[in-house]
Coordinates of C-alpha atoms in Angstrom, one line a residue:
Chain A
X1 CA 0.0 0.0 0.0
X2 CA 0.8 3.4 -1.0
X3 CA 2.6 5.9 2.1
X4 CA -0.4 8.0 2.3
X5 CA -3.6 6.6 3.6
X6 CA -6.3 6.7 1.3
X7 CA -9.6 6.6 4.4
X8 CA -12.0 5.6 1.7
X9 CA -10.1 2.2 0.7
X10 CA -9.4 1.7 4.6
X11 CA -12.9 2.2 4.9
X12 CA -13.7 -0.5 2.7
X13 CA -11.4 -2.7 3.4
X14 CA -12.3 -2.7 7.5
X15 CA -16.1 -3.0 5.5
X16 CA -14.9 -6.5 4.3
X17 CA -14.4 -8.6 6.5
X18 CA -17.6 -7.7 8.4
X19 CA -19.7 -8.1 5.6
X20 CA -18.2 -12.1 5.0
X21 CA -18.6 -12.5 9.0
X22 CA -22.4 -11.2 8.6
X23 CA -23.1 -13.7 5.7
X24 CA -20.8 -16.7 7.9
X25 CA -24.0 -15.5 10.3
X26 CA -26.2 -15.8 8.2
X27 CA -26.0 -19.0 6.6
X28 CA -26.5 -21.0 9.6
X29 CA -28.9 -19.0 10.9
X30 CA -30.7 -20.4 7.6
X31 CA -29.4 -23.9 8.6
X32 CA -30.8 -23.9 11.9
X33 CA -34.6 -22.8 11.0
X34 CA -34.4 -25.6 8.2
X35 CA -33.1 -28.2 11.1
X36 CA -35.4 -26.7 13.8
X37 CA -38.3 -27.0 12.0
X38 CA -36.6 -30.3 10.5
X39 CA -36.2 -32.3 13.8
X40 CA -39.4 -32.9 15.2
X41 CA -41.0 -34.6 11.8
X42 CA -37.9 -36.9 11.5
X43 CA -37.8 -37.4 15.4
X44 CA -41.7 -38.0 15.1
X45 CA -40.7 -40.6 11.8
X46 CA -38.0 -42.6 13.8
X47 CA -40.0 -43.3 16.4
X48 CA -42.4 -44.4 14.4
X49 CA -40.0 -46.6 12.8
X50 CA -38.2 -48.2 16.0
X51 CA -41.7 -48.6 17.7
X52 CA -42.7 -51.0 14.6
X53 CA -39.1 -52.5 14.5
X54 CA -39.0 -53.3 17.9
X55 CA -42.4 -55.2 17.3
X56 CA -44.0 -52.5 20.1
X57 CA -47.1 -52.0 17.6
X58 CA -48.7 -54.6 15.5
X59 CA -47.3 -54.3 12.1
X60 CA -49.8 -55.1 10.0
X61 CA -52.0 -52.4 11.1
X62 CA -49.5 -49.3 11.4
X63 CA -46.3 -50.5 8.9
X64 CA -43.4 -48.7 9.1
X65 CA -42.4 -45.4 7.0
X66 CA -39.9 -46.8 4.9
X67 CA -42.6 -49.7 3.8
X68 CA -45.0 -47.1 3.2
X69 CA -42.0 -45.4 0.9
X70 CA -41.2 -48.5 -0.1
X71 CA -44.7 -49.2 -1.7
X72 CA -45.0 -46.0 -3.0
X73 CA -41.8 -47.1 -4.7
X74 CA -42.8 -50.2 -5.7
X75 CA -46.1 -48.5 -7.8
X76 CA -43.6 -46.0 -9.3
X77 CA -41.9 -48.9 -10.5
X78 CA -44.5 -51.0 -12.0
X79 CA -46.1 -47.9 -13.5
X80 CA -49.6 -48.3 -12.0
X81 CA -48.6 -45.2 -9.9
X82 CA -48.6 -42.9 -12.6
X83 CA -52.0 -43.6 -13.6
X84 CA -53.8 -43.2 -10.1
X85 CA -52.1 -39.6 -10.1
X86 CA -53.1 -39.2 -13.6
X87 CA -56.6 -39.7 -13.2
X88 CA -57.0 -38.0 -9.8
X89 CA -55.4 -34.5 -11.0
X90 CA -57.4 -35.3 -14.3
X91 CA -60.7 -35.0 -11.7
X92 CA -59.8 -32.3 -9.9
X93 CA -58.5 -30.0 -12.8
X94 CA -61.9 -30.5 -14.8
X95 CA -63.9 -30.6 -11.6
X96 CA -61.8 -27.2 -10.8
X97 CA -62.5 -25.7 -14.3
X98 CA -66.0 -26.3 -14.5
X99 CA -66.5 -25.2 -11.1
X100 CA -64.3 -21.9 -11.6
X101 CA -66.1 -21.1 -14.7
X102 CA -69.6 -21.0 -13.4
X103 CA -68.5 -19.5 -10.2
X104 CA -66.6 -16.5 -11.9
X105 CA -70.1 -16.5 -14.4
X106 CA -72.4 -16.2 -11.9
X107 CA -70.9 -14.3 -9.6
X108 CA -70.3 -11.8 -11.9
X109 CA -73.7 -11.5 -12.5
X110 CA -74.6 -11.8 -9.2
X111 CA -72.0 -8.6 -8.4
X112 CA -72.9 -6.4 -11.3
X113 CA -76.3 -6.2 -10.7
X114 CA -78.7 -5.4 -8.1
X115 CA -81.8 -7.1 -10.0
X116 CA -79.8 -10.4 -10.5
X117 CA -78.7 -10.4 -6.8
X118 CA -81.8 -10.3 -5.3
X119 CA -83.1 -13.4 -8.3
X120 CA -80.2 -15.7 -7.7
X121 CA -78.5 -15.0 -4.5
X122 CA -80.6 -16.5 -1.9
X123 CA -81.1 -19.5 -4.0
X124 CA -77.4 -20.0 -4.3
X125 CA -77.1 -19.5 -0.6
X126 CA -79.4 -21.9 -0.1
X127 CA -77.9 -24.5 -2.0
X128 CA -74.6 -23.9 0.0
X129 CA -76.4 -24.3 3.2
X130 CA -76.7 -28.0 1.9
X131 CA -73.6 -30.4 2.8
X132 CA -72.3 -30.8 -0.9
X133 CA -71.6 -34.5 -0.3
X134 CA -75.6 -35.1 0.2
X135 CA -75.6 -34.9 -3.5
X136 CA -73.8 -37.9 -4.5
X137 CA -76.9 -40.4 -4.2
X138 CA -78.5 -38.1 -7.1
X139 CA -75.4 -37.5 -9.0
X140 CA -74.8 -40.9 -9.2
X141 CA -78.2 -41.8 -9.9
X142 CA -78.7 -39.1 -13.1
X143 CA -75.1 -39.6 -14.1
X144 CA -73.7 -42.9 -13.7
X145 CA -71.0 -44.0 -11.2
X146 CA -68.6 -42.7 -14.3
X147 CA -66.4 -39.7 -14.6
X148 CA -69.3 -36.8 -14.9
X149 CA -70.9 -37.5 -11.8
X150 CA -67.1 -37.2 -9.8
X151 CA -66.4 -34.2 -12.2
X152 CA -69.8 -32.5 -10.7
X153 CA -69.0 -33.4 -7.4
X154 CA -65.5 -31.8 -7.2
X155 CA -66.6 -28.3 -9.6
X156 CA -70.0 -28.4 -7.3
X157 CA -67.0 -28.3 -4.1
X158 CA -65.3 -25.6 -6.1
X159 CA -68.1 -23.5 -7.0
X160 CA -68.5 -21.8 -3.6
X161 CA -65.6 -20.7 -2.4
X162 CA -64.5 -18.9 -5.6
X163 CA -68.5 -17.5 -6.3
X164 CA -68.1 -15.9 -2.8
X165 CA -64.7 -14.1 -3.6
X166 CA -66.1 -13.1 -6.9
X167 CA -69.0 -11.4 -5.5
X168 CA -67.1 -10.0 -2.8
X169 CA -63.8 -9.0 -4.8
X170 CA -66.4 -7.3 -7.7
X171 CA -68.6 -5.5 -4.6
X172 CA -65.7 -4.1 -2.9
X173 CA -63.8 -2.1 -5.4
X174 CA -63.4 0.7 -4.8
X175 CA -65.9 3.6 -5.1
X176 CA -63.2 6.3 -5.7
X177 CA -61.4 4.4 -8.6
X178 CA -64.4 3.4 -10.2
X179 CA -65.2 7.5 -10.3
X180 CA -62.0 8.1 -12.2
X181 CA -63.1 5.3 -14.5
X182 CA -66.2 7.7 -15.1
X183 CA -64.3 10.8 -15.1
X184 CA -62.5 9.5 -18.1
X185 CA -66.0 8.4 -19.5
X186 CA -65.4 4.6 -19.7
X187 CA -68.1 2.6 -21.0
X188 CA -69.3 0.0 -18.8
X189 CA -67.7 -2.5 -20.4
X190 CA -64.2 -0.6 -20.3
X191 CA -64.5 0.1 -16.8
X192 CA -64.9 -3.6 -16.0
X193 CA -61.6 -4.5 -17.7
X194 CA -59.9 -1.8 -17.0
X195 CA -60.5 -1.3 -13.2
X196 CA -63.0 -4.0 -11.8
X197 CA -61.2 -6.7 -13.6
X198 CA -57.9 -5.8 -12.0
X199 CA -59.2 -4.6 -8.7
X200 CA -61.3 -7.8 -7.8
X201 CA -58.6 -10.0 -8.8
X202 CA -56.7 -10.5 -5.2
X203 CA -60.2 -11.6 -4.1
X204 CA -60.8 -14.2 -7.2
X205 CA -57.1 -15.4 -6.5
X206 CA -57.8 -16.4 -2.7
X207 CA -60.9 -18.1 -3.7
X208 CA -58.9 -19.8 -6.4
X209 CA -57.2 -21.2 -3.4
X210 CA -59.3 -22.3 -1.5
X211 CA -61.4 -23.5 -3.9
X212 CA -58.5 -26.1 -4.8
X213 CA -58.8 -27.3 -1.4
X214 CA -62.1 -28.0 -1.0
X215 CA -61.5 -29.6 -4.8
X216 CA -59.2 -31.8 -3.2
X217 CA -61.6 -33.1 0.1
X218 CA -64.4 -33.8 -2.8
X219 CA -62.0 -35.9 -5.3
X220 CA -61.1 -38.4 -2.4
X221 CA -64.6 -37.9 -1.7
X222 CA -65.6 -38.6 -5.3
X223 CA -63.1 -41.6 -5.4
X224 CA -64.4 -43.2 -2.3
X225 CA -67.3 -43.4 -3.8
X226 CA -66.5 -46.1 -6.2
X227 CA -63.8 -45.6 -8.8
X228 CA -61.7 -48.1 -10.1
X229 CA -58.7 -46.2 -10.7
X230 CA -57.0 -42.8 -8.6
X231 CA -55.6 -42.3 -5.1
X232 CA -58.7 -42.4 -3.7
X233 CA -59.5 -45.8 -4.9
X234 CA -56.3 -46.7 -3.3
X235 CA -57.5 -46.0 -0.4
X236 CA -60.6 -48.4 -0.5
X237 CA -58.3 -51.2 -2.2
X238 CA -56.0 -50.5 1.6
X239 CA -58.8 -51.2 3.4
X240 CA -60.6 -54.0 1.2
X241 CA -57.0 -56.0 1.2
X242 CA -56.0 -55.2 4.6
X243 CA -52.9 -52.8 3.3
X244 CA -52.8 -50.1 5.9
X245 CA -49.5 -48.9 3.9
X246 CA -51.3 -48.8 0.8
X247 CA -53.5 -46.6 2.4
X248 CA -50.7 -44.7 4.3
X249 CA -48.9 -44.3 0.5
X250 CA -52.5 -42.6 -0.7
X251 CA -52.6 -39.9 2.1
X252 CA -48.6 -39.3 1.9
X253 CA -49.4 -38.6 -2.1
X254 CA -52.5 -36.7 -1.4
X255 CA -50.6 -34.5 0.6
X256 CA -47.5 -34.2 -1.8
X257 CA -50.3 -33.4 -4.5
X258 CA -51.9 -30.7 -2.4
X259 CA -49.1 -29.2 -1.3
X260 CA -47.8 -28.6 -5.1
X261 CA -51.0 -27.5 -6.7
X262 CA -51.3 -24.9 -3.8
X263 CA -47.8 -23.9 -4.2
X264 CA -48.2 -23.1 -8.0
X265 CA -51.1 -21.1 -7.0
X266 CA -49.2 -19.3 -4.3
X267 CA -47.4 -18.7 -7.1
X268 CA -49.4 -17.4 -9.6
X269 CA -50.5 -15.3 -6.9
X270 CA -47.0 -13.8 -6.3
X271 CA -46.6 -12.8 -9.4
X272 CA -50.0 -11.3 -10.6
X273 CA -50.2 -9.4 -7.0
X274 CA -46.8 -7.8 -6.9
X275 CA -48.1 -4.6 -7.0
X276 CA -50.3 -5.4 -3.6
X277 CA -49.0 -3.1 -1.0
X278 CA -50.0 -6.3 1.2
X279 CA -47.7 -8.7 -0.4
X280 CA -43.6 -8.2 0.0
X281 CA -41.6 -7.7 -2.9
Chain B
X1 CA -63.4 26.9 -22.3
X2 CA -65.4 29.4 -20.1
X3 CA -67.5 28.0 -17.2
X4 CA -71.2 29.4 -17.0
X5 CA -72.7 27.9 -13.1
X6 CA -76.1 29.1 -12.6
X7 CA -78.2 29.0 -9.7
X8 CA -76.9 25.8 -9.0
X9 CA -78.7 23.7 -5.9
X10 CA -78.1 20.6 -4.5
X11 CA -79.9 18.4 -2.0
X12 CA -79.2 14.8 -0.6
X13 CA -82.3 13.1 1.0
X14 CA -84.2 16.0 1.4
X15 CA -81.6 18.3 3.1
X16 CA -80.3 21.0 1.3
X17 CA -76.5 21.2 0.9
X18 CA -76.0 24.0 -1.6
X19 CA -78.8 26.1 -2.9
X20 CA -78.7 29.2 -5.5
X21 CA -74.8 29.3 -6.3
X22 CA -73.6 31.6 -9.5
X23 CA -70.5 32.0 -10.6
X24 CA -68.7 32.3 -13.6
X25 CA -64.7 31.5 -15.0
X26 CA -63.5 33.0 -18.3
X27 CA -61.4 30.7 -20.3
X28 CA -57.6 30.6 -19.1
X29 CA -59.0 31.9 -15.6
X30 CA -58.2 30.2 -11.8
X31 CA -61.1 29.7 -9.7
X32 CA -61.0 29.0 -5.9
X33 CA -64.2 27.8 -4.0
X34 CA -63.3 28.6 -0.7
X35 CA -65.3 27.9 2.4
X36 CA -65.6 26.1 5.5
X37 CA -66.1 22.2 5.7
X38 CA -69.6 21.0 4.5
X39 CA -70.7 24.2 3.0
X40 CA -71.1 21.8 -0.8
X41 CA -67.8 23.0 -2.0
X42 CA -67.2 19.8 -3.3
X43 CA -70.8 18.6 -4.6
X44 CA -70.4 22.0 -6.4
X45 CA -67.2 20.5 -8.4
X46 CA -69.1 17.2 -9.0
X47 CA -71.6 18.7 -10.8
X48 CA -69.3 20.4 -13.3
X49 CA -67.4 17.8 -13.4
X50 CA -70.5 15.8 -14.3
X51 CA -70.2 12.9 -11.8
X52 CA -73.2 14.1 -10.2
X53 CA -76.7 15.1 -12.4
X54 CA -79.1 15.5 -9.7
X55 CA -78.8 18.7 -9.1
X56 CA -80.9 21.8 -9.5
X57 CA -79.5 24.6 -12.0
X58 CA -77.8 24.7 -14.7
X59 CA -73.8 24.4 -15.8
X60 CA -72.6 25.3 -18.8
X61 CA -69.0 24.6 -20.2
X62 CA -68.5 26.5 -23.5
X63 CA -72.0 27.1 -23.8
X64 CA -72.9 23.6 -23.6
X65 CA -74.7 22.3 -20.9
X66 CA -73.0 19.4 -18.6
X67 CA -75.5 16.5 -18.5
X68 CA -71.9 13.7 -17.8
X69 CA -68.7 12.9 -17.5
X70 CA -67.0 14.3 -20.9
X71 CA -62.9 13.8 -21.8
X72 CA -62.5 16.8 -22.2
X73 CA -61.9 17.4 -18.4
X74 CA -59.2 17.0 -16.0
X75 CA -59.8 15.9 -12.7
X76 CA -57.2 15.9 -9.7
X77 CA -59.2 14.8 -6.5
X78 CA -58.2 15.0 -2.4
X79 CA -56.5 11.4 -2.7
X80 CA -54.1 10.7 -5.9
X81 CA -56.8 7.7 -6.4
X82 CA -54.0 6.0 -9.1
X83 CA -54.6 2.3 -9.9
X84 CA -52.7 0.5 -7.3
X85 CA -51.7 -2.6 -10.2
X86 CA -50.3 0.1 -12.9
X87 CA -47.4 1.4 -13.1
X88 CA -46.8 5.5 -12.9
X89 CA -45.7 5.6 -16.7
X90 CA -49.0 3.1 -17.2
X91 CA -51.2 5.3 -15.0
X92 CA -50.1 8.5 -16.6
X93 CA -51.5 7.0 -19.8
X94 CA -54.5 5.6 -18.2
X95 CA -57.2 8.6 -19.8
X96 CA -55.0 8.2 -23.4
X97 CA -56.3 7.2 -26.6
X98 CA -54.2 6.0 -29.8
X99 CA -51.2 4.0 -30.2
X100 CA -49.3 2.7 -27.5
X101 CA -46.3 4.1 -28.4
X102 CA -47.5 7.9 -28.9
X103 CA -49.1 7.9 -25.3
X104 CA -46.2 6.5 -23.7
X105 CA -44.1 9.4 -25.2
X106 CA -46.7 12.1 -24.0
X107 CA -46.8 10.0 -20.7
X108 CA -42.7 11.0 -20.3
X109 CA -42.9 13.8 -21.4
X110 CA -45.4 15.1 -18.8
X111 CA -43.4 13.1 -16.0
X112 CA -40.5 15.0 -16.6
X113 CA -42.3 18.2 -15.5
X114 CA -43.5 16.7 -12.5
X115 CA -40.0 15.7 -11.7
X116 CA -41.2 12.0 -12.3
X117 CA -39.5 10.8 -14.8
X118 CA -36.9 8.7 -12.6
X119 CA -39.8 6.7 -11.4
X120 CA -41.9 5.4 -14.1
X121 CA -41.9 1.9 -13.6
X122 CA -42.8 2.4 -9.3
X123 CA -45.9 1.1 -8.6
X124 CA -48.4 3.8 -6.4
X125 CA -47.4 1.5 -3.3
X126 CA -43.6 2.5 -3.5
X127 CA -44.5 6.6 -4.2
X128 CA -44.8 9.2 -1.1
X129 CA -48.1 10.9 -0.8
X130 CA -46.4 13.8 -2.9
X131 CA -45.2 12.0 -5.4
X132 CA -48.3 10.0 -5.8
X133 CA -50.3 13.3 -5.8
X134 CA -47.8 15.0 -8.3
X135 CA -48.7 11.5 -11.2
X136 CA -52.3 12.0 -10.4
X137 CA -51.5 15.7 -11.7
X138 CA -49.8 14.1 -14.7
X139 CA -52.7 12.2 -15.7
X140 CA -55.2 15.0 -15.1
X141 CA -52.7 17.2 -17.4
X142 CA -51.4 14.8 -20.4
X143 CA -55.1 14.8 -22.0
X144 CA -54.2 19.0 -22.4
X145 CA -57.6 19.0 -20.8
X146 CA -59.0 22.6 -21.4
X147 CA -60.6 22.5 -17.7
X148 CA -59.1 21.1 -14.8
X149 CA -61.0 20.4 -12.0
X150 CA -59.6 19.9 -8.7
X151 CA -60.8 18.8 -5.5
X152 CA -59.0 19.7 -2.1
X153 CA -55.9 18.7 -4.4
X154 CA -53.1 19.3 -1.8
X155 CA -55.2 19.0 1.4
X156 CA -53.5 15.6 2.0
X157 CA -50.1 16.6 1.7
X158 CA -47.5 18.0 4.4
X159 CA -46.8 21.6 4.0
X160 CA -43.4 21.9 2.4
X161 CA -44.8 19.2 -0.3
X162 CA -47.7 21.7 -0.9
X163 CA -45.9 24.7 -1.0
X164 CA -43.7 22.7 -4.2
X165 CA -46.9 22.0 -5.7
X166 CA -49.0 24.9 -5.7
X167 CA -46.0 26.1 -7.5
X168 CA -45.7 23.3 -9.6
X169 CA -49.6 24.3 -11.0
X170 CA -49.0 27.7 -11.4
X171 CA -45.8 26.5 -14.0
X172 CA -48.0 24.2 -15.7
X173 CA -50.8 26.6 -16.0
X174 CA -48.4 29.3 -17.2
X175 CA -47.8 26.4 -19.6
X176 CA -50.9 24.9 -20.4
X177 CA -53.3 27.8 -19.6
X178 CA -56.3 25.5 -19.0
X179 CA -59.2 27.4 -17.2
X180 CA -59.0 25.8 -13.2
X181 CA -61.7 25.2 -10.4
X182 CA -59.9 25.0 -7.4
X183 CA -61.6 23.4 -4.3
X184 CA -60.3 24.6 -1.0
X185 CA -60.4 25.3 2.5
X186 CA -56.8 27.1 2.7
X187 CA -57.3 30.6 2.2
X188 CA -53.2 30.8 1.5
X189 CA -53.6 28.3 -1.6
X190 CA -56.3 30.1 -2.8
X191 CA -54.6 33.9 -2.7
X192 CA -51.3 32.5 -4.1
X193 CA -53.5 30.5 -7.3
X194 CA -56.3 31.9 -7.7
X195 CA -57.8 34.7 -10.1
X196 CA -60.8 35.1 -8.3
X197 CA -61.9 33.6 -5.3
X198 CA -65.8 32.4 -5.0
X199 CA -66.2 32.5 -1.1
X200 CA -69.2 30.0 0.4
X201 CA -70.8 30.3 3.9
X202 CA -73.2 28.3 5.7
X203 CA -75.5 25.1 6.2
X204 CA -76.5 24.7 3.5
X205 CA -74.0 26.5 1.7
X206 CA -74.8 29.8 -0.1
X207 CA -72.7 32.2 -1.6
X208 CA -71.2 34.7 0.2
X209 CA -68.9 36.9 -1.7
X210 CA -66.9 36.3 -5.5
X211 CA -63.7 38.6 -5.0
X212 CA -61.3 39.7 -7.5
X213 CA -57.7 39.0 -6.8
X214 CA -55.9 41.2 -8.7
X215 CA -51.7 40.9 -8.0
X216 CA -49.7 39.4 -10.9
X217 CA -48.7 35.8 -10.5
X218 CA -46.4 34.4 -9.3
X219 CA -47.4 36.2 -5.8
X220 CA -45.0 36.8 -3.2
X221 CA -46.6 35.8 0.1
X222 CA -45.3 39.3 1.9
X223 CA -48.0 40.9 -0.8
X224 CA -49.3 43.4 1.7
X225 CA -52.8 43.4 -1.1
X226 CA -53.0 39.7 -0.2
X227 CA -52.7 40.2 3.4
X228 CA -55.5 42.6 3.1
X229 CA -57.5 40.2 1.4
X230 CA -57.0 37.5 3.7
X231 CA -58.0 39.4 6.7
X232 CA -61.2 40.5 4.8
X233 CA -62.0 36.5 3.7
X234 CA -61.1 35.6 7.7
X235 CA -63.6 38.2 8.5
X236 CA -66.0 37.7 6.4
X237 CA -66.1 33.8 7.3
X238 CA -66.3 34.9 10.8
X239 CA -62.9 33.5 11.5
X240 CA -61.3 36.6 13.1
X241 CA -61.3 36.6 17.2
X242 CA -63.6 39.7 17.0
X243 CA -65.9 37.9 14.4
X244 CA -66.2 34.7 16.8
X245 CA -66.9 36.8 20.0
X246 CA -69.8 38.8 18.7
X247 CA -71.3 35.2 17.3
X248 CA -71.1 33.7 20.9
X249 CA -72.7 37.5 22.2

């Protein structure tokens, strides 16, 4: 180094080593939430596993986690796995489409207009005070025991919670922006697109989501109900050929499944909501 | 475009907010309605704006009467009311017509006199309250609206911020010369913008007083004219100490 001290390089030099000793902080600080959270699932898992082992619980009624991995492997291998997940997302997706579309239909209606609120809402209110699964005797009845009467099941599961968020999204935009809309002298038909679009769409996007989950209860619903193919089919077969870890594999993919569909639309929502003064960016 | 009111009234379930209010604004002229909270200062404003049609009277923009919202008017309100999910550039453009590309380019061109043009691509959630105010200005301004309408437009804002802005709407009238209704409670704003100065009193609001303000602008706020003026406008909305104690006598 030169005679003459230059304070800004000393500056940034004494800057260096504390900014590596903040990120040496940092990355087991990330490290120890990942463990913490971590350790009591896999503590929960091996004592699972040493309880069945060490023969303390009967076996053929709670097998082990590495046999229920071990038959999830096992269907992966032979292919048959493939197809149960097939069919099931297959269910819900159209179930969720069909459900989403008449949702966002209606409750667009429903929102826009006073006339067609006071015609239709109580009705559909109505119909949601009645436990969707009360329906399947009438389904299967006009429908068959086939693929439309599951496919009604899961959009009839999906409808409400996304109709609600539509009408309530579309009802609480606000008054204010709207009046700019005006000011500009939108048509009705531009001020829909161009504000109430956008502004109800955080409200459609949490229906959205928890309109998959309820999709989700009413395909193993659906599947229970006799299918011959899907994860919740496996289920029935666990219990029919006394497999308890057949039916252990069905709920660990069912929750692998959920958790992925839910994360896509986590992040969809992300993304289309970054300007949400809500969200962090 | 000159600005004809006319006996204008206004009542909301039966109780009367405004009644029998006349005034008038050359083109290229600044307006202020001045006047204590809930005298219809602002139900005045919707009606020329033509947000509101219920009303008794008649309004008359250019000779023709107001009977809706019409493009041709600029509107800044209290809040900067900006689309939370555009953009400022997208926002700016958001009362444009015509190709993309031409609006964006009146869009910047605009933001640069609001001193915005580093932060077109924030969204309203990242902007201060002044800077948020200052794009809802923009947009108001890059239709070269003939009229501009605004409501309480710096009532929100801390004062320094409103100090820079008042200014910054003088320069862009000096610029644009659109005729101006300003909305306000702060007898300051309206004696540094304002031409002439419509003073309402009362519940329901009538009109007290339409006076003249004659000084050049840009004012200097030592103007010993304006002082007079303001005492007179304090006085006459029985704001003064002297005022106050013969209305409790």
């Amino acid at each position: 180094m030169a005679v003459t001290h230059d304070t800004t390089a000393d500056r940034a030099l004494a800057e260096v080593p504390g900014r590596i000793k903040k990120e040496q902080r940092a990355l087991p600080s990330f490290l120890k939430t990942t463990g913490l959270a971590l350790l009591f699932p896999m503590l929960l898992l091996l004592i699972w596993e040493g309880t069945v082992r060490f023969e303390l619980v009967a076996g053929h009624l709670l097998p082990a986690p590495s046999e229920v991995v071990g038959t999830i492997g096992a269907m992966a291998a032979d292919g048959s796995l493939w197809g149960h997940i097939g069919i099931t997302l297959y269910r819900l997706l159209w179930g969720f489409f069909w459900g989403t579309l008449a949702a966002v239909i209606l409750g667009s209606i429903v929102a826009m207009s006073r006339n067609a609120e006071t015609m239709f809402d109580p009705l559909i209110q109505a119909f949601r005070a009645i436990p969707s699964l009360a329906w399947v005797p009438l389904f299967i009845l006009w429908l068959g025991i086939g693929e439309p009467s599951k496919v009604t099941l899961i959009a009839l599961g999906v409808f409400f919670p996304v109709y609600l968020n539509v009408v309530g999204g579309i009802q609480s935009v606000d008054r204010k922006l709207i009046e700019v809309g005006k000011a500009y002298s939108l048509s009705q038909f531009q001020l829909v697109r161009r504000i109430i679009l956008p502004a109800s769409l955080p409200s459609f996007i949490t229906g959205l989501r928890s309109g998959l989950g309820l999709g989700w209860m009413f395909v193993v619903a659906a599947e229970l109900l006799g299918a011959s193919q899907g994860l919740g089919y496996l289920l029935v077969l666990g219990q029919n050929t006394l497999a308890p870890n057949v039916i252990l594999a069905s709920i660990v993919l069912f929750a692998i499944m959920g958790k992925l569909t839910d994360y896509a639309l986590k992040k969809i929502q992300t993304r289309a909501l970054h300007w949400q003064d809500s969200l962090k960016t | 475009m000159s600005i004809q009111v006319e006996r204008f009234g206004r009542s909301f379930d039966g109780v009367t907010a405004v009644e029998d209010i006349s005034f008038q604004a050359e083109p290229g002229e600044i307006i202020g309605l001045l006047g204590t909270s809930g005298c219809g200062k602002s139900t005045i404003l919707r009606g020329v704006a033509g947000l509101d049609t219920d009303y008794e009277g008649t309004i008359r923009i250019s000779g023709k009467e107001v009977n809706g919202p019409s493009g041709e008017l600029g509107i800044i309100f209290q809040e900067p009311r900006l689309m939370p999910w555009l953009t400022v550039l997208d926002n700016v453009c958001f009362g444009l017509e015509g190709p993309k590309e031409e609006q964006k380019e009146k869009a910047l061109e605009i933001l640069k006199v609001v001193g915005l043009e580093d932060f077109t691509g924030h969204y309203p959630k990242q902007l201060s309250g002044g800077m948020a105010q200052r794009t809802a200005i923009a947009r108001a301004l890059v239709t070269e609206p003939s009229t501009l309408l605004l409501d309480e437009p710096f009532s929100a804002l801390d004062a320094f911020t409103k100090l820079q802005l008042q200014d910054m709407v003088l320069e862009l009238w000096e610029r644009y010369s659109p005729t101006m209704i300003i909305v306000t409670h702060d007898i300051d704003e309206a004696l540094t913008l304002c031409d002439r100065i419509v003073i309402l009193k009362g519940q329901p609001g009538e009109l007290h007083d339409n006076v003249k303000v004659t000084p050049a602008k840009p004012r200097r706020k030592s103007d010993p004219k304006l002082a007079e003026l303001k005492e007179y406008i304090l006085e006459s909305l029985d704001m003064t100490r002297n005022a106050q104690k013969e209305v409790r006598a």
